[in-house]
XYZ file of C-alpha atoms in Angstrom:
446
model
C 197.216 173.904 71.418
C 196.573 172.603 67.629
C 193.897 171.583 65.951
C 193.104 168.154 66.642
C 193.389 167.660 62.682
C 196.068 169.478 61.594
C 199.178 168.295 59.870
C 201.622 168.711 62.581
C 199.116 167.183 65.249
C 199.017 164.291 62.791
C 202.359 164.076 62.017
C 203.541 163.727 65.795
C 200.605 160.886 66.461
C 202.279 159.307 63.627
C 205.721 159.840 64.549
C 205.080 158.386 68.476
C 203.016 155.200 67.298
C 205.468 153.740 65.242
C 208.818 154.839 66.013
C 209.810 153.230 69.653
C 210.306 155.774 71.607
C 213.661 155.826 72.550
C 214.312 156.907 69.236
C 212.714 159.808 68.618
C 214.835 162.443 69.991
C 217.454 160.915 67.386
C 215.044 161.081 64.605
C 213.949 164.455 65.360
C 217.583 165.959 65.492
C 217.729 163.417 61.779
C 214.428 164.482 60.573
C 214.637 167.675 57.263
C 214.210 170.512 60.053
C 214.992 173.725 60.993
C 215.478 174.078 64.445
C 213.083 176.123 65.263
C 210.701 173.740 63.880
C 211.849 170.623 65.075
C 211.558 171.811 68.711
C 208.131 173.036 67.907
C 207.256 169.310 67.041
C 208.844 168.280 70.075
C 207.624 170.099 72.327
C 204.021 169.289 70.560
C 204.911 165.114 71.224
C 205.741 166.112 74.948
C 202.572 167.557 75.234
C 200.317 164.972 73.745
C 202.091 162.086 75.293
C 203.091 163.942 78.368
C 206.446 162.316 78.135
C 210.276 164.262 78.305
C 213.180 163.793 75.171
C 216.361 162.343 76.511
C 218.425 164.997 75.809
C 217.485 169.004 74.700
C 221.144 169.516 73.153
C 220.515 166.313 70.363
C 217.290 168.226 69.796
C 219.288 171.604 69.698
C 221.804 170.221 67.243
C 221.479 172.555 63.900
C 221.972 171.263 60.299
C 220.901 173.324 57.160
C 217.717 172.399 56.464
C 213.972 173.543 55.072
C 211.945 175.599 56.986
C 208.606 173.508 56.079
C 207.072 172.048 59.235
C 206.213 168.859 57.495
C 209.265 168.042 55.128
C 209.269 165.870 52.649
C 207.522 162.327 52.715
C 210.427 160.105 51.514
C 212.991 161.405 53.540
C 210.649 160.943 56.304
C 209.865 157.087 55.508
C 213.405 157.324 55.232
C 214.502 157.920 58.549
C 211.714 156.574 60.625
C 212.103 153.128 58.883
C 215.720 153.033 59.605
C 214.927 153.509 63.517
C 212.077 150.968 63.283
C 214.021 148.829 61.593
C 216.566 148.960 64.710
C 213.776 148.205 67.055
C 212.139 145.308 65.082
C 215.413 143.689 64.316
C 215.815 142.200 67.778
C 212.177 140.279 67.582
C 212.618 139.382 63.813
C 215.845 136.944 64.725
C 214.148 135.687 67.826
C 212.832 132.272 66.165
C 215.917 132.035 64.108
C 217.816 131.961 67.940
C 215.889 129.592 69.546
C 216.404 127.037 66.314
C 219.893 127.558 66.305
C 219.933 127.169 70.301
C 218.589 123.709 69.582
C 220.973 122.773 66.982
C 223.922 121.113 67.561
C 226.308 123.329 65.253
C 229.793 124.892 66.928
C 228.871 128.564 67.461
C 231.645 129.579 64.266
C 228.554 127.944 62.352
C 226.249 129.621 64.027
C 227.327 132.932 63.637
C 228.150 132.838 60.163
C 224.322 131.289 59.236
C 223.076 134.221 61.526
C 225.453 136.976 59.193
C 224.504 134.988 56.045
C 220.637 135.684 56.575
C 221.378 139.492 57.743
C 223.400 139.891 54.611
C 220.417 138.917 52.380
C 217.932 140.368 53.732
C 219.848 143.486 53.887
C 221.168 143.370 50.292
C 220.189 146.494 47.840
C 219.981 146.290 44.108
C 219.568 149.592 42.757
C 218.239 150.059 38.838
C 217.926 153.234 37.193
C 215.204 153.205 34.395
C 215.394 155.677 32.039
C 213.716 156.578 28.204
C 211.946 159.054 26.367
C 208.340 160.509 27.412
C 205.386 157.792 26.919
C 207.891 154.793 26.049
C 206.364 152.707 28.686
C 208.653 152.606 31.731
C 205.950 152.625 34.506
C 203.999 150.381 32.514
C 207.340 148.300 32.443
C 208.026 148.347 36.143
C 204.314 147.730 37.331
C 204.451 144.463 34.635
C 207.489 143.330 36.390
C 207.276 143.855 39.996
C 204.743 143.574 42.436
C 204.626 147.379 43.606
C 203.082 147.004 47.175
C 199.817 148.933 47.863
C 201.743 152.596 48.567
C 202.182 152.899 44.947
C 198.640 150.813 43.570
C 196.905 154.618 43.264
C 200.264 156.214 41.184
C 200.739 153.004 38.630
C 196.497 152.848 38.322
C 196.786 155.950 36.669
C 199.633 155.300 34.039
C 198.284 155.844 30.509
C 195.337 158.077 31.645
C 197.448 161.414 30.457
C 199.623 162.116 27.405
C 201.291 164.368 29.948
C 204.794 163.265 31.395
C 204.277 161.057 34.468
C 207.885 161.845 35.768
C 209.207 165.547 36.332
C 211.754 164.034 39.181
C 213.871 160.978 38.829
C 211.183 159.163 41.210
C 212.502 156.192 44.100
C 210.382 152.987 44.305
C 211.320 150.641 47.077
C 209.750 146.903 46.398
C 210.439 145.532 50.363
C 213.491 146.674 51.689
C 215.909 145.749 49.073
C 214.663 146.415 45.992
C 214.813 150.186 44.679
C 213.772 151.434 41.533
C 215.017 154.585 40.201
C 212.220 155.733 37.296
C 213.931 158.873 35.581
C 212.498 162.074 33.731
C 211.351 161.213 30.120
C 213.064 162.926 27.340
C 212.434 164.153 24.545
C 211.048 166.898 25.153
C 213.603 169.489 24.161
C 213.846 172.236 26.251
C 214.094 170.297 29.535
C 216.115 167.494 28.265
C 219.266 168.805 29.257
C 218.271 169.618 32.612
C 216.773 165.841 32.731
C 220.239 164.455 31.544
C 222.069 166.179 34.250
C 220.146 164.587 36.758
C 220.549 161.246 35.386
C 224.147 161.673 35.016
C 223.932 162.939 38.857
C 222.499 159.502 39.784
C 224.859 157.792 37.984
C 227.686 158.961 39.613
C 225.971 158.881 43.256
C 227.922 156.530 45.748
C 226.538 154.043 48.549
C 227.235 154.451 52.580
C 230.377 151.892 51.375
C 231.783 153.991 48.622
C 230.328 151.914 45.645
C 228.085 153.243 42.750
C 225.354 153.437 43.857
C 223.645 152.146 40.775
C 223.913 148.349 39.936
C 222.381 148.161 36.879
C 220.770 150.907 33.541
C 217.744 149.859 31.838
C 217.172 152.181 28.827
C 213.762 151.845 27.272
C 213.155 153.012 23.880
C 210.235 152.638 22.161
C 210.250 150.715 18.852
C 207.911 152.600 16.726
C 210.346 155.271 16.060
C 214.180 154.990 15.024
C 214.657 158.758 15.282
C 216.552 158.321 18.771
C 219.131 161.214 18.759
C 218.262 161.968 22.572
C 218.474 158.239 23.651
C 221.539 157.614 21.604
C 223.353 161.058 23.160
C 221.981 159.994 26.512
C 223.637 156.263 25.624
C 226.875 157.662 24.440
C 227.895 160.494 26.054
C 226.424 159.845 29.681
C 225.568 156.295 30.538
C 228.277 154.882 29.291
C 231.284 156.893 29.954
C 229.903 157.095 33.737
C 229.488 153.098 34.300
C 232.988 153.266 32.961
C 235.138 149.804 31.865
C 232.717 147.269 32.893
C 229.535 149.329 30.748
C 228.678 146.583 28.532
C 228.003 144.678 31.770
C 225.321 147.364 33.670
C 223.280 148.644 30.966
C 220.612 147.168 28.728
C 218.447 148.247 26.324
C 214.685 146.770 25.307
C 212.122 148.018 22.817
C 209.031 148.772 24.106
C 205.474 148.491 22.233
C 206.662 145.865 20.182
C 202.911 145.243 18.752
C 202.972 148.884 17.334
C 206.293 149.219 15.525
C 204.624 148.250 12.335
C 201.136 150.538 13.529
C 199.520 147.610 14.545
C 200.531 145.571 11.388
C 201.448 141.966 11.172
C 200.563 141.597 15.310
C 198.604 138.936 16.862
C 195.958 139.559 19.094
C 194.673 137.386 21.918
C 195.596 135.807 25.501
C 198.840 135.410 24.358
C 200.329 137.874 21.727
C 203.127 137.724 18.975
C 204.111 139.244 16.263
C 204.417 137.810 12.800
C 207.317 137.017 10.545
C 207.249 140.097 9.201
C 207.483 142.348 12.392
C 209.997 140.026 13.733
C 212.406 140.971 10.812
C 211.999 143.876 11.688
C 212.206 144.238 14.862
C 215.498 142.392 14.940
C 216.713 145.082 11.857
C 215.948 147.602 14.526
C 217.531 146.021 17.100
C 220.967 145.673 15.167
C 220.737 148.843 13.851
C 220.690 150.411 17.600
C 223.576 147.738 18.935
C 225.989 148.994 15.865
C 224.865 152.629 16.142
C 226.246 151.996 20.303
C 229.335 150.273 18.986
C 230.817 152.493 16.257
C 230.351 155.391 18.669
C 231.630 153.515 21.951
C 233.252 150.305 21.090
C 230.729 148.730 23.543
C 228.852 146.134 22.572
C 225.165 146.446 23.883
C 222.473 143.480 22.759
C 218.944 144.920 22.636
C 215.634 142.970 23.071
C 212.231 143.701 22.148
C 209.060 143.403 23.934
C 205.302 144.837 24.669
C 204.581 145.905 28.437
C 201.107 144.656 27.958
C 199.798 148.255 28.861
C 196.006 148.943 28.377
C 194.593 150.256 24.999
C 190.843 151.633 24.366
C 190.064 150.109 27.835
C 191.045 147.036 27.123
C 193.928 145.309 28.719
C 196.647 143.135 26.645
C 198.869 140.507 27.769
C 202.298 141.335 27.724
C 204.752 140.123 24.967
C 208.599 138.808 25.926
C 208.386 140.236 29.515
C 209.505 136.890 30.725
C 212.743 137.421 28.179
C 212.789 141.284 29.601
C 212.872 139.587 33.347
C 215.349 137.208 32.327
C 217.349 139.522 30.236
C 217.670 141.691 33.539
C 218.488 139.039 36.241
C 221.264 138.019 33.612
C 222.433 141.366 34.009
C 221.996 141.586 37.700
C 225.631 140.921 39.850
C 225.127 136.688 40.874
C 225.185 137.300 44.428
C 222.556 140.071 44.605
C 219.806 138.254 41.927
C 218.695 136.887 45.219
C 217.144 140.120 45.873
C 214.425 139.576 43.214
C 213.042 136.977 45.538
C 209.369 137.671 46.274
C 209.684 140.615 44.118
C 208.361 139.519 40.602
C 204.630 140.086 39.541
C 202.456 137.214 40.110
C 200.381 137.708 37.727
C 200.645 134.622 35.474
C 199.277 136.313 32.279
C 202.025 138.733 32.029
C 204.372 135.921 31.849
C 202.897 133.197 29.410
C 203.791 134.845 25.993
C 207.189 134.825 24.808
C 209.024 134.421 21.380
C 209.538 131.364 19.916
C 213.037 130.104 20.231
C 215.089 127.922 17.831
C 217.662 125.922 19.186
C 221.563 126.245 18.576
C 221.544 129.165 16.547
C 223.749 131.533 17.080
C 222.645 134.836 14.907
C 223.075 138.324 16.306
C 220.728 138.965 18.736
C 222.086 136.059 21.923
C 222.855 136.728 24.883
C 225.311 135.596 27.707
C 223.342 132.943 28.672
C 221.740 131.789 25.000
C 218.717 132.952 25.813
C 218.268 134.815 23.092
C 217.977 132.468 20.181
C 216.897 133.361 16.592
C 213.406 134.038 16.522
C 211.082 131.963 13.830
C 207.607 131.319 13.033
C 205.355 132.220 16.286
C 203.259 128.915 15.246
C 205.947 127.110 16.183
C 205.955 124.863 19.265
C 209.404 125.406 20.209
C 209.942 127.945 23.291
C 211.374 128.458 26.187
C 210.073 129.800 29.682
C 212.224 132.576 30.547
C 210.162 133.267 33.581
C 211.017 129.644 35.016
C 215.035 130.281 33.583
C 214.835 133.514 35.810
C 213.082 132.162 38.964
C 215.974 129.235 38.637
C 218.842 131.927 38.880
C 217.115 134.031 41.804
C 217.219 131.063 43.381
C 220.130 129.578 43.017
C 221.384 132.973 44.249
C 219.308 133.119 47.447
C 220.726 129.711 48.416
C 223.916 129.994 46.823
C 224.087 133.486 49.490
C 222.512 131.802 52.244
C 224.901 128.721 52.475
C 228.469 130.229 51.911
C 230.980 129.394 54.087
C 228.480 128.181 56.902
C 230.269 124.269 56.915
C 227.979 121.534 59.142
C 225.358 124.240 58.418
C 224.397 123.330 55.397
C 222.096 120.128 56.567
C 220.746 122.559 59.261
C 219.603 125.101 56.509
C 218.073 122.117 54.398
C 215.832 120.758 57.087
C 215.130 124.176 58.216
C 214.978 126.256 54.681
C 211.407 127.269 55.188
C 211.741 128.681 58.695
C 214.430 130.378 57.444
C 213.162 131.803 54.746
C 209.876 132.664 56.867
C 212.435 134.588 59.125
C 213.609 136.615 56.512
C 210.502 137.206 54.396
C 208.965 138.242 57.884
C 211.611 141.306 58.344
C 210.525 142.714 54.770
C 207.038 142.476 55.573
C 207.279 144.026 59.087
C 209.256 147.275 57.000
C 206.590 146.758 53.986
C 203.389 147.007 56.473
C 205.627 150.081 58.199
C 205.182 151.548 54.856
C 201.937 150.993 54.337
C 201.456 152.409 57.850
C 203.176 155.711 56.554
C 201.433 155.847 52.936
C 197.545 155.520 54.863
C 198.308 158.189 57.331
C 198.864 160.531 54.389
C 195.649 159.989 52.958
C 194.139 161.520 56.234
């Protein structure tokens, strides 16, 4: 018999408290083993929990695999969340049922409400984040997004190394529906190549229905340097010929460390940030300069934005600069029906959102986007501004509802006067898969 303490030992108590137990012969057989190692975990369950697998020939069935006992964590969380999932899905409609029972709505109704609410919560947006090494894209995503306590230790330690954070193109789910692809820096040289390939991998990757798998590419460059021959061949020659006709349409571009593109020069510091008129000109020079560059190589059209990620410097933490534009500029970008998926998503933190550009109104100068959010920047002493934050919030949920009420007739007044139980219903499936997580991330740590 193992250890009490070893891995496997620790593994299987994992594996039998939180995957229901009719299940696990399926997830074994599912599970990145060879077979001579997934009977030896087996067999190890049977004996700790003295109970007997359904069926020896699911266990039996062979698949190339690794020979690694314990494979590897994410395609574990993987799999056993997908057979939780199957288990907790019956209790996490249960007060959704009995409202409905109580209604009076035709069961057409009904049915559609109950599809409606399974669609959304089951919805994935998938965006691939790519740059060069040390422009700022963890920094980016951890200013965005609230990143759950699995990944608190990883993003704690961004900006503690000059090293590269990111040898892997690395998976962050934010609930269940939000996934965050955060690709190998370049620039490097020698394993750029090898870096681009796997990008260009990704971006050709298909969902379970046949669809790209990616939604959306969000290129970070870093504005203190124009020398951008990787980004730009990355831009060119990969990104864009893979997203194909509708390009202009999935990728953006944004400017990172803003406050440095001028070292440090004609930047305000304080609670909230902004640069002067100086580093505004040019920061919009260098934001044309990178939109023509894109065009007269690609005839695509691509309108860059500019902001600061608010990352840490000498131990002291700054406020971000525009990342209510950068959130805005992204659920733009994001597919109407699936914006809904930022819901609950977005950093709470209200200091990363409360310092944006200053916006003048009706102006219509390079740098606007679809939605005229854009506007020609002016003097940051200005009054006039805009809250891109609340603009963003305003299309997630517009989407959410929007999703939630198609085609669901007399419905409609029953999700109105019951919108919060709804939504309770829904935000209580992502939590059950989010604590699941957290379940999986703590036992690693022993």
């Amino acid at each position: 018999m193992l250890k009490k303490k070893s891995k496997p030992t620790i593994f299987a108590n994992f594996m039998y408290s939180t995957c229901p137990k009719e299940y696990l012969d399926i997830l074994l057989k599912d599970l990145d083993f060879d077979l001579e190692n997934r009977m030896k975990l087996a067999a190890l369950i049977e004996e700790i929990y003295h109970i007997s697998f359904k069926s020896k020939d699911i266990l039996n069935y062979q698949k190339p695999t690794s020979t690694a006992l314990i494979p590897d964590m994410s395609n574990i969380t993987e799999v056993m969340k997908y057979y939780k999932e199957q288990e907790e899905s019956k209790e996490e409609y249960a007060e959704l049922d009995e409202l409905l029972n109580k209604s009076d709505l035709d069961e057409e109704d009904k049915n559609k409400l109950k599809l409606n609410i399974k669609k959304l919560a089951n919805t994935k947006l998938n965006i691939l984040i790519t740059g060069g090494t040390g422009v700022g894209k963890s920094s980016t995503i951890n200013s965005l997004f609230n990143m759950g306590d699995e990944y608190k230790q990883e993003f704690s330690e961004i900006g503690t190394t000059s090293k590269p954070q990111t040898m892997e193109i690395k998976k962050y789910e934010i609930g269940r529906n939000l996934v965050l692809w955060d690709s190998p820096g370049l620039g490097d040289g020698i394993k750029d190549s090898e870096h681009i390939a796997k990008i260009n991998k990704k971006l050709h990757e298909k969902d379970s229905k046949g669809n790209a798998l990616i939604d959306l590419v969000l290129v970070i460059v870093d504005a203190k340097t124009r020398d951008l021959g990787t980004t730009y061949h990355l831009i060119t020659n990969v990104i864009i010929p893979a997203l194909g006709e509708n390009a202009k349409d999935r990728i953006l571009i944004a400017l990172n460390k803003c406050d440095q593109a001028l070292e440090g020069d004609f930047w305000v510091k304080g609670d909230s940030p902004y640069p002067e008129e100086e580093l505004i000109k040019y920061l919009d020079e260098s934001v044309k300069i990178i939109s023509d560059r894109i065009y007269e190589t690609t005839s695509v059209r691509i309108e860059p934005i500019y902001y600061s990620s608010g990352k840490s410097r000498n131990g002291i933490q700054e406020n971000p600069y525009n990342l209510g534009k950068l959130l805005n500029f992204i659920v733009d970008y994001t597919p109407s029906k699936k914006r809904a998926v930022f819901k609950g998503k977005i950093n709470e933190n209200k200091n990363n959102w409360k310092s944006n550009e200053k916006v003048k109104p009706n102006t219509n100068n390079f740098n606007s986007s679809r939605n005229q959010t854009n506007n020609q920047t002016y003097n940051q002493t200005d009054n006039t501004t805009k809250d891109y934050k609340a603009l963003a919030d305003e299309k997630i949920e517009k989407s959410f509802w929007d999703n939630l009420c198609d085609g669901v007739g007399k419905a409609v007044d029953f999700v109105v006067e019951n919108g919060v139980k709804i939504i309770n219903v829904i935000d209580a499936g992502i939590a059950m898969v989010d604590k699941f997580k957290k379940a999986f991330f703590d036992s690693k740590k022993k």
